[in-house]
Amino acid sequence: MSEIHRRTLFLLQSVLVLWLNVQPAESGAVQLKSDNLDMTLASNELVFINFYAEWCRFSNILQPIFDEAADEVHKQFPDAGKVVMGKVDCDKENSVATRFHITKYPTLKVIRNGQPMKREYRGQRSVEAFTEFIRKQMEDPIKEFKTLKDLEHLDSKKRIIIGYFDRRDMPEYNIFRRVATNMKEDCQFHVGFGDSVAQMHPPGNPIVVFRPDVAVSNENDETYTGKMNSFDEMNIWVQEKCVPLVREITFENAEELTEEGLPFLILFHATDDTDIIKDFKTIVETQLISEKQNVNFLVADGKRFAHPLHHLGKSQSDLPLIAIDSFRHMYLFDNVKDMYIPGKLKEFLNDLYSGKLHREFHYGPEKDTTPEITSNDINKKSTQPPESTFKKLAPSKNRYTLLRDEL
């Protein structure tokens, strides 16, 4: 090679290096596609994804805000494998959109340890709100206790997972921590190490225990018997324990529960009436577990949810009472004491499925023979059961753009 060629090549290499060094790093959210999505999900603790469509006005409004938040989050969490804010163009990546059941644009989902969280992000859509959300998501969900006596003061109305470990650097503890980050919205997590918990487990054999919300349930403590080094196995077990068949509805989770689309069977109770809550949970768990795919079983503080009671023509002085909200109408269970009669609550649900509740509201209890409909019946003013109040807590239809096919 001639001296001129060498100098030319050296000059070109120098210019290329200089150009690469002065170019700004790629900013904004990471563009996720089918060929890089799985690797991104598998290699990061938390991935926050904006599913959008370029033709969607709301997507276009959100995109620069989300990109700016991604830059800020990267500054705060620069370590690889921690947090990624990504975005998916759903028109170009239709298979990805289908995989995550995207029905509205833009939709914001959190993927933690490779698994979609059941709660979508529904908070304020600003740079500050996004970064604060990520900070909270990355906080350690596990509280360490120093002595076993500390466990005597845990909240008896909360479902709790307790871990007993030799050391923090054990691989089993890392599994426990990952599970805790997945389930921190549903359970409290506590852990003890070393001598403070030595009497609770054999050396080198950590133990994980579920402690139920004994103030409002009749469940008992249960020890995890699966593999301590299996994230999937422990995560499934913790999920079964932390998400009970009967849940409490609050204004914070009402939107999420409503979006599941299942009718509500609700016990409205006085704030301090824990006995009726325990009884209702026991009856549902022993008699109605086969209906868990068809109905959401809930308890509601009658003071906080006074508005639905008003629609039913009831007040706090009438508590406790049971009702069904079908998302069209609300139907009242005749007498809450009848729930103790085996089969009565199941019959109430069957009457909803068959339409009997709706018919009886109009025409009274059904008789053995079909009554003859007269002209007077036809001319009677139609009445309706109380309208659903919980459907109003569902996500606003104006909050997102519908899918293109729905426009």
Coordinates of C-alpha atoms in Angstrom, one line a residue, residues 52 112 387:
Y52 CA -49.2 3.5 20.1
R112 CA -41.6 -6.9 35.2
E387 CA -78.9 1.2 37.1

